mmCIF file of C-alpha atoms in Angstrom:
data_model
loop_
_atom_site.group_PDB
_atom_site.id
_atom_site.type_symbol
_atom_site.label_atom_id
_atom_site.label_comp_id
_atom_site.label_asym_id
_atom_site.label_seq_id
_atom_site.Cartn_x
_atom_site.Cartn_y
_atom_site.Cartn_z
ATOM 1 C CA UNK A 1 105.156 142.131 81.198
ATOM 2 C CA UNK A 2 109.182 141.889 80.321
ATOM 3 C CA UNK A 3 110.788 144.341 78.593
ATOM 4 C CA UNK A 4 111.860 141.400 76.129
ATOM 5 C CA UNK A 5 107.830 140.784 75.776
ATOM 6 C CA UNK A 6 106.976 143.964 74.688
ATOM 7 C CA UNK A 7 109.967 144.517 72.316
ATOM 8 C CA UNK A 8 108.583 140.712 70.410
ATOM 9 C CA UNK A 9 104.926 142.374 70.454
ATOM 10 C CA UNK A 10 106.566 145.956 68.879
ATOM 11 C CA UNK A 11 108.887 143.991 66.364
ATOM 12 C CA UNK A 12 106.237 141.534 64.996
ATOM 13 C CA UNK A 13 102.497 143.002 66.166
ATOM 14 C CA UNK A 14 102.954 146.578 65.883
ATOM 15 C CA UNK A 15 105.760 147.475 63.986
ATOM 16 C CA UNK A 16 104.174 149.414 61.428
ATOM 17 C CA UNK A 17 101.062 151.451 61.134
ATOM 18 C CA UNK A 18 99.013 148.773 59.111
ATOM 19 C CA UNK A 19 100.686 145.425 61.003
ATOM 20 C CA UNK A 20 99.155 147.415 63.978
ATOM 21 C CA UNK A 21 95.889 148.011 62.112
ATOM 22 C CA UNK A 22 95.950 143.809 60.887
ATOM 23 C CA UNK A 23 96.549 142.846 64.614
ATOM 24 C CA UNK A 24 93.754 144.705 66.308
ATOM 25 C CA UNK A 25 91.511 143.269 63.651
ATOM 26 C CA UNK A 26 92.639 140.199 63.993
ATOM 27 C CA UNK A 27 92.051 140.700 67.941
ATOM 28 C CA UNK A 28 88.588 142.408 67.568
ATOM 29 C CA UNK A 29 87.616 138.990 65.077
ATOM 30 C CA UNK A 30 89.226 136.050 67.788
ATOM 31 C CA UNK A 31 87.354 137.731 70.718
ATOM 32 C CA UNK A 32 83.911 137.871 68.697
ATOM 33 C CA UNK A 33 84.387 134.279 67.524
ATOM 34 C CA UNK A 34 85.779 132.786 71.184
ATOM 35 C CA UNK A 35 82.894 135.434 72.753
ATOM 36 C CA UNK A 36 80.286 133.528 69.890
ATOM 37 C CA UNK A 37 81.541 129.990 70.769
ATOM 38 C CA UNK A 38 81.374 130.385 74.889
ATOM 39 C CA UNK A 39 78.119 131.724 74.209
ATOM 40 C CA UNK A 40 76.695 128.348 72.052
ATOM 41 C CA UNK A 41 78.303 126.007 73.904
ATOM 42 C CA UNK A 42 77.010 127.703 77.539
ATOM 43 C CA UNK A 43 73.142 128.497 76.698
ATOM 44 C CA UNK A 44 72.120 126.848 73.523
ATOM 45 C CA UNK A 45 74.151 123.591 73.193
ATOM 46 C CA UNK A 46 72.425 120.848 74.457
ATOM 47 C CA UNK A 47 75.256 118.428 76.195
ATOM 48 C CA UNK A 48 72.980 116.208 77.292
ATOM 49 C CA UNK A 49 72.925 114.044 73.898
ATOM 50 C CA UNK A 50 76.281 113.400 75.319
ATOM 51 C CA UNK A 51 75.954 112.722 78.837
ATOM 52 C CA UNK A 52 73.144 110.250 77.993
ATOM 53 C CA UNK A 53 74.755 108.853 75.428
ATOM 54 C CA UNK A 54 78.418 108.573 76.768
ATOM 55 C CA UNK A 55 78.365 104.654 77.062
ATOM 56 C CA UNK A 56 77.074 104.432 73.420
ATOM 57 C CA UNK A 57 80.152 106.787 72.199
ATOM 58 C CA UNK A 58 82.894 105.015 74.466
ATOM 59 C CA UNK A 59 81.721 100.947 73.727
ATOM 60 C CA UNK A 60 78.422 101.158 71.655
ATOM 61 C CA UNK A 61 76.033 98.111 72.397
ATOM 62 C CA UNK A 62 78.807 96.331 74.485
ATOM 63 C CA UNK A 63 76.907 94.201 76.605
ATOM 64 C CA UNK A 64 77.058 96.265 80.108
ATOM 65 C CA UNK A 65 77.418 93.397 82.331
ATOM 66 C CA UNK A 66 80.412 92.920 80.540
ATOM 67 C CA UNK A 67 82.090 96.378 81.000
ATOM 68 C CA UNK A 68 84.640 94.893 83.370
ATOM 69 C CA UNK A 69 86.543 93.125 80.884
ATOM 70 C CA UNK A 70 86.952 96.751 78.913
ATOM 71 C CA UNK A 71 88.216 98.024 82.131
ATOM 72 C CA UNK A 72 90.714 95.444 82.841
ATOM 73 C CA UNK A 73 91.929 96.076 78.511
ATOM 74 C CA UNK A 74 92.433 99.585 79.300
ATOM 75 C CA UNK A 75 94.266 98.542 82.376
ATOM 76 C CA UNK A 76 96.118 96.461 80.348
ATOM 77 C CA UNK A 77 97.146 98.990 77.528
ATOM 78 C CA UNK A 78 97.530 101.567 79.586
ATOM 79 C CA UNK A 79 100.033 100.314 82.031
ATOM 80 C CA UNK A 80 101.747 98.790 79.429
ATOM 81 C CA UNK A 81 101.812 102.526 77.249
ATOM 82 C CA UNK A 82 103.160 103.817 80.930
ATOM 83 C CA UNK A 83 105.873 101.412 81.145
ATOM 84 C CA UNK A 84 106.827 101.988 77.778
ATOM 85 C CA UNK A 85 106.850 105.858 78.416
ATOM 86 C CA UNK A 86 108.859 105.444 81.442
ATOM 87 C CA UNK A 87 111.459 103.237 80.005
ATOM 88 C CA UNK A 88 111.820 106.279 76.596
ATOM 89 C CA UNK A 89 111.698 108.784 78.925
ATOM 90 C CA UNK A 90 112.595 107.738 82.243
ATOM 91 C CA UNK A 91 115.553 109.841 82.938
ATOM 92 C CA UNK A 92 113.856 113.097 82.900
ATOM 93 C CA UNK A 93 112.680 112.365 86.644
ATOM 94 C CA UNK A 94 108.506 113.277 88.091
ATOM 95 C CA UNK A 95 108.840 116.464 89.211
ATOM 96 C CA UNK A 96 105.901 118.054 92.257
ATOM 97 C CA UNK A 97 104.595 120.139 89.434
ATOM 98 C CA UNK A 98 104.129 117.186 87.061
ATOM 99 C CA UNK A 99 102.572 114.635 89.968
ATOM 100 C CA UNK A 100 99.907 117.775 90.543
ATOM 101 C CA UNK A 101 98.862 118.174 87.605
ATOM 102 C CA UNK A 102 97.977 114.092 86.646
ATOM 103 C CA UNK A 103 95.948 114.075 89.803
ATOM 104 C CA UNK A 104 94.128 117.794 89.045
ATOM 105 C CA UNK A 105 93.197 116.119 85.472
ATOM 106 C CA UNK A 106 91.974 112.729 87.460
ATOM 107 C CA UNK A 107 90.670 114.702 89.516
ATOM 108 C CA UNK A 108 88.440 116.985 86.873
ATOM 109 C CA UNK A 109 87.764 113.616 85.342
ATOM 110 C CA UNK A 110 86.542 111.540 88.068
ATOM 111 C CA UNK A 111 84.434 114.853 88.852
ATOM 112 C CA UNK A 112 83.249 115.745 85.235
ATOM 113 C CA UNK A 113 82.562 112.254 83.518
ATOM 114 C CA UNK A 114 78.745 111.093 84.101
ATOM 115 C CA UNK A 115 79.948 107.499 85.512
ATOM 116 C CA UNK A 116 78.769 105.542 88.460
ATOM 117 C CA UNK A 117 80.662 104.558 91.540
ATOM 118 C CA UNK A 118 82.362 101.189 90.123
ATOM 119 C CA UNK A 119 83.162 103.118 86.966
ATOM 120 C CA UNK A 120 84.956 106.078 88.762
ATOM 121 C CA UNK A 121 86.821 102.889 91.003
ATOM 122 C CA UNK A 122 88.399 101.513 87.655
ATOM 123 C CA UNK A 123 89.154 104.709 86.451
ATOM 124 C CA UNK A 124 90.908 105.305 90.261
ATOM 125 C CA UNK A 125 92.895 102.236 89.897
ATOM 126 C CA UNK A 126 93.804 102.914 86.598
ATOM 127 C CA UNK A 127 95.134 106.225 87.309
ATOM 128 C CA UNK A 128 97.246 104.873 89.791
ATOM 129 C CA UNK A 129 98.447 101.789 87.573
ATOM 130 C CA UNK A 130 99.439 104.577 85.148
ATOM 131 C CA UNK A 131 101.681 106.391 87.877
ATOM 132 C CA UNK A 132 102.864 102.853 89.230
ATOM 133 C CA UNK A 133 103.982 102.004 85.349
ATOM 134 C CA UNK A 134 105.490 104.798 84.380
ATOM 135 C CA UNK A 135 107.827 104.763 87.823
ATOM 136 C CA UNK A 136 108.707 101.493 87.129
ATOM 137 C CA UNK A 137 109.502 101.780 83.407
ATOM 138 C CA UNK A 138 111.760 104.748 84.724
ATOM 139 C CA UNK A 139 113.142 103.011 87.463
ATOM 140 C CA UNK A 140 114.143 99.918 85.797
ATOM 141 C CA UNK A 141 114.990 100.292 82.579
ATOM 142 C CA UNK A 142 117.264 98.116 81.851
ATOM 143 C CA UNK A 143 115.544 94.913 83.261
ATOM 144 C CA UNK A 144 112.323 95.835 81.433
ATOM 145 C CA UNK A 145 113.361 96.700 78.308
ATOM 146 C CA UNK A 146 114.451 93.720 76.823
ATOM 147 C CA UNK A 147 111.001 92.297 77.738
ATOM 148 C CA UNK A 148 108.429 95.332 76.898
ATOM 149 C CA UNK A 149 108.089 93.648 72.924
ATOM 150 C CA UNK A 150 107.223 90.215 74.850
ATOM 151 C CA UNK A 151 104.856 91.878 76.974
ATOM 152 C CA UNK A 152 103.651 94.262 74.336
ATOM 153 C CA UNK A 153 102.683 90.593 72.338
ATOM 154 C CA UNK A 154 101.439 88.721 74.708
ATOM 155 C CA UNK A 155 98.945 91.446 75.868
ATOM 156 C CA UNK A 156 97.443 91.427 72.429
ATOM 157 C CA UNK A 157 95.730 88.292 72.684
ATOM 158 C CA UNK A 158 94.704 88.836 75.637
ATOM 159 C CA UNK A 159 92.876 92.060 74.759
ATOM 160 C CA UNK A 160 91.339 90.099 71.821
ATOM 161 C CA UNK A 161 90.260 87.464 74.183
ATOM 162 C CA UNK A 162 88.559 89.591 77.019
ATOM 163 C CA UNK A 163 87.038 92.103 74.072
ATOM 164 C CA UNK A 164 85.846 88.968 71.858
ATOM 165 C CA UNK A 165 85.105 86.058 75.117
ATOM 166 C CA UNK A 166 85.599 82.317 74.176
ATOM 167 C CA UNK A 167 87.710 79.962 76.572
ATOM 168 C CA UNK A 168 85.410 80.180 79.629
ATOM 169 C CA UNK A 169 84.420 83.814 78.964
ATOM 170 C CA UNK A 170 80.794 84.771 77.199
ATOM 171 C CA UNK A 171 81.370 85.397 73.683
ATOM 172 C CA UNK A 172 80.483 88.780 72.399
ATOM 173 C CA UNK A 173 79.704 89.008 68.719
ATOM 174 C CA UNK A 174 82.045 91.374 66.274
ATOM 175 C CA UNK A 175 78.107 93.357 65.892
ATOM 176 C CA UNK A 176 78.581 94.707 69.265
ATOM 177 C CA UNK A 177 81.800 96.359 69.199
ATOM 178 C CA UNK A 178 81.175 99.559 68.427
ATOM 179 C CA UNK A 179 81.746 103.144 69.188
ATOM 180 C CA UNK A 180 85.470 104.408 70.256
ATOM 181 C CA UNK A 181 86.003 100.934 70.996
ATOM 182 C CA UNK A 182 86.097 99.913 67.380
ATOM 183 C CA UNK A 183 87.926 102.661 66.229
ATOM 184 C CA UNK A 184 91.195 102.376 68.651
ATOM 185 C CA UNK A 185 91.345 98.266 68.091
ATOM 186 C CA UNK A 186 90.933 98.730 64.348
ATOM 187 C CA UNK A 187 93.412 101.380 64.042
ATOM 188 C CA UNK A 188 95.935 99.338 66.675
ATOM 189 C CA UNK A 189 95.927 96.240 64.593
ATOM 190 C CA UNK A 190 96.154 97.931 61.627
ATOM 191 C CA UNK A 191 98.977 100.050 62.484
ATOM 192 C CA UNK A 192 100.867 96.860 64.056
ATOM 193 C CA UNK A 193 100.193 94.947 61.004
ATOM 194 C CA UNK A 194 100.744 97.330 58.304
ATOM 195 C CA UNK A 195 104.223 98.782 59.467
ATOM 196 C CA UNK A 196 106.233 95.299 58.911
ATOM 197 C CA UNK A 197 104.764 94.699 55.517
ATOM 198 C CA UNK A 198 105.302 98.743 54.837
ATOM 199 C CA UNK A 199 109.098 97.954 55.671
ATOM 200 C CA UNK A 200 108.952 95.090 53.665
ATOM 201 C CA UNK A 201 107.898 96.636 50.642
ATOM 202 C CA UNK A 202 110.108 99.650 50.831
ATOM 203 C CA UNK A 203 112.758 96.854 51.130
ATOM 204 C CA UNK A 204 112.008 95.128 48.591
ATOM 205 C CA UNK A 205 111.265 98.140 46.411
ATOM 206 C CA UNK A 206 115.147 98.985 46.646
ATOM 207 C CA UNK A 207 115.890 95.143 46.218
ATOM 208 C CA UNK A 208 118.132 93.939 43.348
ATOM 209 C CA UNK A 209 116.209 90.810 42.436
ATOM 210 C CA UNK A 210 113.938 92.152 39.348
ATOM 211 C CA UNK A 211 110.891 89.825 40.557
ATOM 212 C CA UNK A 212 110.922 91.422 43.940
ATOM 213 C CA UNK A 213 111.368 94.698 42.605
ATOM 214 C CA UNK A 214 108.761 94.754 40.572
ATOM 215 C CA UNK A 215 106.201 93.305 42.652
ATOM 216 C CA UNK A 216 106.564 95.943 45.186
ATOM 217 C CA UNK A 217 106.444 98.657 42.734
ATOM 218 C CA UNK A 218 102.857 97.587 41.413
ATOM 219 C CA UNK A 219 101.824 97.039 44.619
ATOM 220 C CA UNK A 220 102.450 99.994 45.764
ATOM 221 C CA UNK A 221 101.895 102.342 42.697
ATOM 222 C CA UNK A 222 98.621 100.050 42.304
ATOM 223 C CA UNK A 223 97.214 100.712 45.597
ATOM 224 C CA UNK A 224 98.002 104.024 46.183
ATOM 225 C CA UNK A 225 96.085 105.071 43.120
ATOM 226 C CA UNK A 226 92.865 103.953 44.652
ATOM 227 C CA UNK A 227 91.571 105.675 47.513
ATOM 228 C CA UNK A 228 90.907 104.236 50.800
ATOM 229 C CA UNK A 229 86.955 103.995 50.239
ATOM 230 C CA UNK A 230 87.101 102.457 46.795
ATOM 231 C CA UNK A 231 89.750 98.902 48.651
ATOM 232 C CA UNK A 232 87.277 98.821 51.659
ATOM 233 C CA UNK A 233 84.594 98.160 49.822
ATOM 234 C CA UNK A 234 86.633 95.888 47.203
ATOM 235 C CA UNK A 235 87.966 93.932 50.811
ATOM 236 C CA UNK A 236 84.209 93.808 52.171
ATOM 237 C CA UNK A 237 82.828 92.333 48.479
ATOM 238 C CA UNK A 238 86.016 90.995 46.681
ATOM 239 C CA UNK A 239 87.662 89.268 49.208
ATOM 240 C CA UNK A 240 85.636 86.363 50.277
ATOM 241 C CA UNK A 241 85.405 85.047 46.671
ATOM 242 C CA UNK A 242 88.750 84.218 47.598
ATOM 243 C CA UNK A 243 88.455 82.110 50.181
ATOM 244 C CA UNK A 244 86.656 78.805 50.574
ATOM 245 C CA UNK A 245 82.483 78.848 50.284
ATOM 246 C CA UNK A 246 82.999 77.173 54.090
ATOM 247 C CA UNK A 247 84.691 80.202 55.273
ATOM 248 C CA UNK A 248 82.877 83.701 55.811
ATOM 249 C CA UNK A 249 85.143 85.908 56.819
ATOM 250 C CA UNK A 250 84.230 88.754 59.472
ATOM 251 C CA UNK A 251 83.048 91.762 58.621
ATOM 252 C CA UNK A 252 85.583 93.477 61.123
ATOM 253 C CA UNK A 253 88.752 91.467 59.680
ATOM 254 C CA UNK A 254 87.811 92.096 55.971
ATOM 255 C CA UNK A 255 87.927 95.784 57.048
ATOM 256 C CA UNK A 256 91.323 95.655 58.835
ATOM 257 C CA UNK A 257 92.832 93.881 55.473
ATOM 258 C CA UNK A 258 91.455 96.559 53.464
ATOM 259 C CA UNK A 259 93.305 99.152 56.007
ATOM 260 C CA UNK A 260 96.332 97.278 56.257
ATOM 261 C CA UNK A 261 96.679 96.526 52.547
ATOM 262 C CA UNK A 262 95.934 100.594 51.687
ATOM 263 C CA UNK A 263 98.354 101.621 54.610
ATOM 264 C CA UNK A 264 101.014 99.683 53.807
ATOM 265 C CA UNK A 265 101.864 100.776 50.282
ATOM 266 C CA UNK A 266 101.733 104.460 51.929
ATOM 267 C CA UNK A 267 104.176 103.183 54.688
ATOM 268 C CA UNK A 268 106.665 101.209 52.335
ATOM 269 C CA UNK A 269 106.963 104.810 50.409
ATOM 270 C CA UNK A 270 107.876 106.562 53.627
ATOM 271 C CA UNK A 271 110.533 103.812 54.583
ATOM 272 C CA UNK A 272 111.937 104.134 51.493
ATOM 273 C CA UNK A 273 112.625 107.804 51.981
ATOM 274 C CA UNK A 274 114.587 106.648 54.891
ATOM 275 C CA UNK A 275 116.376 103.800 53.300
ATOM 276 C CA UNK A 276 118.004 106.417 50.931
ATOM 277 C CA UNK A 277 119.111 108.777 53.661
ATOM 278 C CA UNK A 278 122.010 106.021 54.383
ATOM 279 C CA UNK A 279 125.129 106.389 52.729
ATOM 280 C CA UNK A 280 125.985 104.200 50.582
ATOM 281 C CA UNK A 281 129.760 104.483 52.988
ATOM 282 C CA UNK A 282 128.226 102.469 55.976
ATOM 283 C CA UNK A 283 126.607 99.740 54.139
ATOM 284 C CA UNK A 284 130.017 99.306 52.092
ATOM 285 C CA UNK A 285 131.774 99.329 55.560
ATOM 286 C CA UNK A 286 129.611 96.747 57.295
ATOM 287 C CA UNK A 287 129.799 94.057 54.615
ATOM 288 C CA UNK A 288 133.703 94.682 54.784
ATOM 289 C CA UNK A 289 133.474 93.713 58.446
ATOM 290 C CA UNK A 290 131.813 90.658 57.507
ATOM 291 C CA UNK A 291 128.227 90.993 57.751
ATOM 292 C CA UNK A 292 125.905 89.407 55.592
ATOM 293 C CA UNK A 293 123.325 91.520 53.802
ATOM 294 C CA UNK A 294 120.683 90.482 56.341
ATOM 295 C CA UNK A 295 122.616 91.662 59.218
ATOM 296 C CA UNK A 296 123.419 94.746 57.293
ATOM 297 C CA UNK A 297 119.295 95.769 56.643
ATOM 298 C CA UNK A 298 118.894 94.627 60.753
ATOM 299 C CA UNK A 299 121.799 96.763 61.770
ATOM 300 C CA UNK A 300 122.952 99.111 60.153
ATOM 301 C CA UNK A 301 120.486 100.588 57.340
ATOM 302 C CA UNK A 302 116.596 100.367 59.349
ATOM 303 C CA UNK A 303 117.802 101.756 62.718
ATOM 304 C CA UNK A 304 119.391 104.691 60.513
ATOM 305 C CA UNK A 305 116.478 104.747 58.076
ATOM 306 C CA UNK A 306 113.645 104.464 60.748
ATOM 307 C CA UNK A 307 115.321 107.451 62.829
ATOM 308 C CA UNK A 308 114.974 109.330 59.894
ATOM 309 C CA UNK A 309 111.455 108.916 58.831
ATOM 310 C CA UNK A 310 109.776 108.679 62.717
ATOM 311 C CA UNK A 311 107.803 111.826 61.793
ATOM 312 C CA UNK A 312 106.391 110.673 58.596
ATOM 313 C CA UNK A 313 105.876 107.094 60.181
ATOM 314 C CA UNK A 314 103.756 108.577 62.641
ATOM 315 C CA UNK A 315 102.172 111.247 60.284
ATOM 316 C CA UNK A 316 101.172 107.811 58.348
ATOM 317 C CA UNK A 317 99.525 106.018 61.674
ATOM 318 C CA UNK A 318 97.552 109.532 62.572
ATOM 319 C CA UNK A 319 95.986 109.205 59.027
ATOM 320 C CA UNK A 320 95.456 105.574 59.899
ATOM 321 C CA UNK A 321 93.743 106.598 63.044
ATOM 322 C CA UNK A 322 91.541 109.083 61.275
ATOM 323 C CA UNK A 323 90.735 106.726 57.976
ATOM 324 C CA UNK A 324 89.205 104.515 60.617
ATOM 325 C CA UNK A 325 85.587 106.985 60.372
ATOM 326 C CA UNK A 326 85.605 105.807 56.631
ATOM 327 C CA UNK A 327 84.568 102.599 58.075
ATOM 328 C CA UNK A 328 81.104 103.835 58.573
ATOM 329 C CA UNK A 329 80.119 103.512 55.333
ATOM 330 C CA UNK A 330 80.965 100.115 54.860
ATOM 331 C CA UNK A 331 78.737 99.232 57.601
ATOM 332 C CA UNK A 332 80.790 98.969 60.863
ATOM 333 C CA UNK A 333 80.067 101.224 63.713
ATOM 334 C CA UNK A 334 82.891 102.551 64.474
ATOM 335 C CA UNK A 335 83.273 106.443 65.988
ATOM 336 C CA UNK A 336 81.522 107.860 63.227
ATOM 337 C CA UNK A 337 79.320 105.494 62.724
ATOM 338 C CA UNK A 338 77.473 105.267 66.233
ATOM 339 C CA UNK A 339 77.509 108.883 66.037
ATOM 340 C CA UNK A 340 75.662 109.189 62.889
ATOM 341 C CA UNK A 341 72.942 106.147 64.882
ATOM 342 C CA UNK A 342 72.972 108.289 68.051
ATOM 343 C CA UNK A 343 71.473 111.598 65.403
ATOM 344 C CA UNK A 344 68.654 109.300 64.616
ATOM 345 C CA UNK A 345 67.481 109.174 68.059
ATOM 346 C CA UNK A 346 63.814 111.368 67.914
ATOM 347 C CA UNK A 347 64.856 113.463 71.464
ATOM 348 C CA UNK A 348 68.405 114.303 69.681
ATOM 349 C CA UNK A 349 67.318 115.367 66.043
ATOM 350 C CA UNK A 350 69.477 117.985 64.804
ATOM 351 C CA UNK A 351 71.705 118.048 67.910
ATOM 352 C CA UNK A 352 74.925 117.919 64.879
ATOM 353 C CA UNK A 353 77.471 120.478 66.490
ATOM 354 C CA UNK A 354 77.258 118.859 70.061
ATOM 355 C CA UNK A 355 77.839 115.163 68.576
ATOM 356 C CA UNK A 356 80.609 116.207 66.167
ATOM 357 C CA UNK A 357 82.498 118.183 68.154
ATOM 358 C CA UNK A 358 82.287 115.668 70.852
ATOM 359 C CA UNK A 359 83.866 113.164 68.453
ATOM 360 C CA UNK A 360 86.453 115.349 67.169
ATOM 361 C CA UNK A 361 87.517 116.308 70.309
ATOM 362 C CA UNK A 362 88.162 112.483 70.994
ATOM 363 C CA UNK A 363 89.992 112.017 67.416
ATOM 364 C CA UNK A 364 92.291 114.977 68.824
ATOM 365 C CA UNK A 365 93.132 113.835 72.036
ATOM 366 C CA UNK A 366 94.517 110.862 70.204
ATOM 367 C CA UNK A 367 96.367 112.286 67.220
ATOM 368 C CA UNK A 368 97.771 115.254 69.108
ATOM 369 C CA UNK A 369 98.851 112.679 71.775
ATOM 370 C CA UNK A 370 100.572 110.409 69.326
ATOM 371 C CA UNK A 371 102.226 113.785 67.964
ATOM 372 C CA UNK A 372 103.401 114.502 70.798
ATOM 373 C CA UNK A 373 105.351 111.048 71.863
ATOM 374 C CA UNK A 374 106.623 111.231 68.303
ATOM 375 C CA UNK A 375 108.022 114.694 69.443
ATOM 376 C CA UNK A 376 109.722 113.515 72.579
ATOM 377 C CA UNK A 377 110.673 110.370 71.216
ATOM 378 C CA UNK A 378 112.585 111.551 68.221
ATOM 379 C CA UNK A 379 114.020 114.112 71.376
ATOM 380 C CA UNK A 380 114.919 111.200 72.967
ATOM 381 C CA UNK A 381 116.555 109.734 70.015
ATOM 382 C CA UNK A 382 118.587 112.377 69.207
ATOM 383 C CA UNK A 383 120.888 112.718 72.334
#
């Protein structure tokens, strides 16, 4: 250890006779809890409610014969999430060290994951597809970045199509999309839907036309003084008295307006914040150059005011993310949900620890991933 170790442990560990005392307790109380927790999860926990059940967790009742065209989605997003890193991030260049340690973690997971042979093939090809994007995003930036929203839009309805069949494919009913599955294309069209009416809110919240003005306010104060439970249940019963006796809406899309209509208020009040960190100067200086106020919002005041807020913006889609268990109780299995149906099994009564923190395990990987583009990308940003 360097001498400029030991002088950080001295200065904040051990400087004085009871911060030396606290630390050694502190010590003694991690190793007993760590020592506790290797123990459980090594001799008593029994993984096997998740090896068994792994399929369940990842798709739900997904027909199997159909698993190809989840493969070929997660191709899909994932290539396209590689490109996109590579064209944010592509000038800090692969190193060895970097290239080693994506194939170790393929590697582990190819090894670890109970899958079959054509699983662990799509999961190959995908790895590579990932390293294939994110070289290409890197290496040409400039002729893919005025196309990555196009392809970004175009691969949505695609997704929906090979998810949902229909045109030549074998329809799969809304019923059988459970599990993770659920969860990440609830809280992707949410997110994608919610953010534009979130910027239109905040807009018009800080709009001049009374009407407008006012409208946004009650909208927002409205919704955000009822929780999240309290509109998905008003979406699931309130909303098709709405609509036509002819129409019955889907289960799965009256839960994504009750998301989107809840986020959105949230999002418009975190755009806002942003929208007031740009002086008053540059909007004044961009109509005297002869842009019209709609050029000026485009411009000038959301690139500034979206900068500002990224962290909040993303705080607001990890919530999103994590709202999405709520759906249980509505009656969609979502994450939760075919967790709570996979307790009920009789040969996996009381298994609770290994099933919950299987599940938040999975929640983490995804919000601390999400942190961390927000991270680089405001990094990014900022030079």
């Amino acid at each position: 250890m360097t001498n400029d170790k030991l002088t950080w442990l001295r200065k904040n560990l051990f400087s004085t006779w009871y911060n030396s005392l606290l630390t050694v307790a502190c010590l003694v109380l991690l190793f007993w809890a760590v020592r506790g927790i290797i123990t459980w999860a090594t001799t008593q926990a029994q993984w096997a409610v998740i090896q068994v059940n792994l399929p369940l967790f990842l798709v739900g009742r997904f027909p199997q014969t159909l698993y190809w065209r989840i493969w070929i989605v997660l191709a899909i997003a994932l290539t396209l999430a590689a490109i996109t890193l590579g064209v944010f991030f592509g000038k800090q260049q692969l190193t060895k060290r970097g290239i080693a340690l994506f194939a170790f973690i393929i590697g582990v997971v190819l090894v670890v994951l109970p899958l079959d042979f054509t699983s662990r093939l799509w999961l190959l090809l995908i790895a590579v597809l990932l390293f294939v994007g994110f070289w290409l995003g890197g290496k040409f930036t400039k002729v893919v970045t005025p196309w990555l929203s196009l392809l970004w839009l175009l691969s949505f309805p695609i997704i929906l199509w090979l998810i949902g069949g229909g045109f030549g494919l074998q329809p799969v009913s809304t019923n059988l999309w459970n599990g993770l599955l659920l969860t990440l294309l609830m809280a992707a069209v949410s997110i994608v839907l919610s953010f534009p009416i979130g910027v239109l809110l905040a807009l018009g919240r800080t709009s001049t036309l009374p009407v407008v003005r006012w409208f946004s306010i009650l909208y927002i104060e409205i919704v955000r003084g009822v929780p999240l439970i309290g509109i998905l249940f008003l979406a699931q019963v309130m909303l098709p008295l709405f609509l036509s006796a002819d129409v019955r809406l889907d289960r799965v899309l009256r839960a994504i307006a009750g998301l989107v209509l809840f986020s959105a208020a949230y999002m418009a009040e975190n755009v806002r914040g942003g929208l007031q960190s740009v002086p008053r100067g540059q909007i004044e200086a961009a109509k005297a150059l002869g842009l019209n106020t709609a050029l000026v919002i485009l411009l000038i005041v959301l690139p500034q005011a979206l900068r500002t807020v990224i962290p909040a913006i993303v705080g607001q889609f990890i919530g999103l993310f994590k709202d999405t268990s709520l759906l249980s109780l509505v009656g969609l299995v979502e994450l939760t949900g075919i967790a709570r149906s996979i307790l009920a099994q009789p040969q996996f009564i009381g298994r609770y620890a290994e099933v919950y923190l299987f599940i938040g395990f999975i929640y983490w990987v995804f919000c601390y991933s999400m942190s961390l583009a927000s991270r680089r990308l405001e990094r990014q940003l900022s030079n």
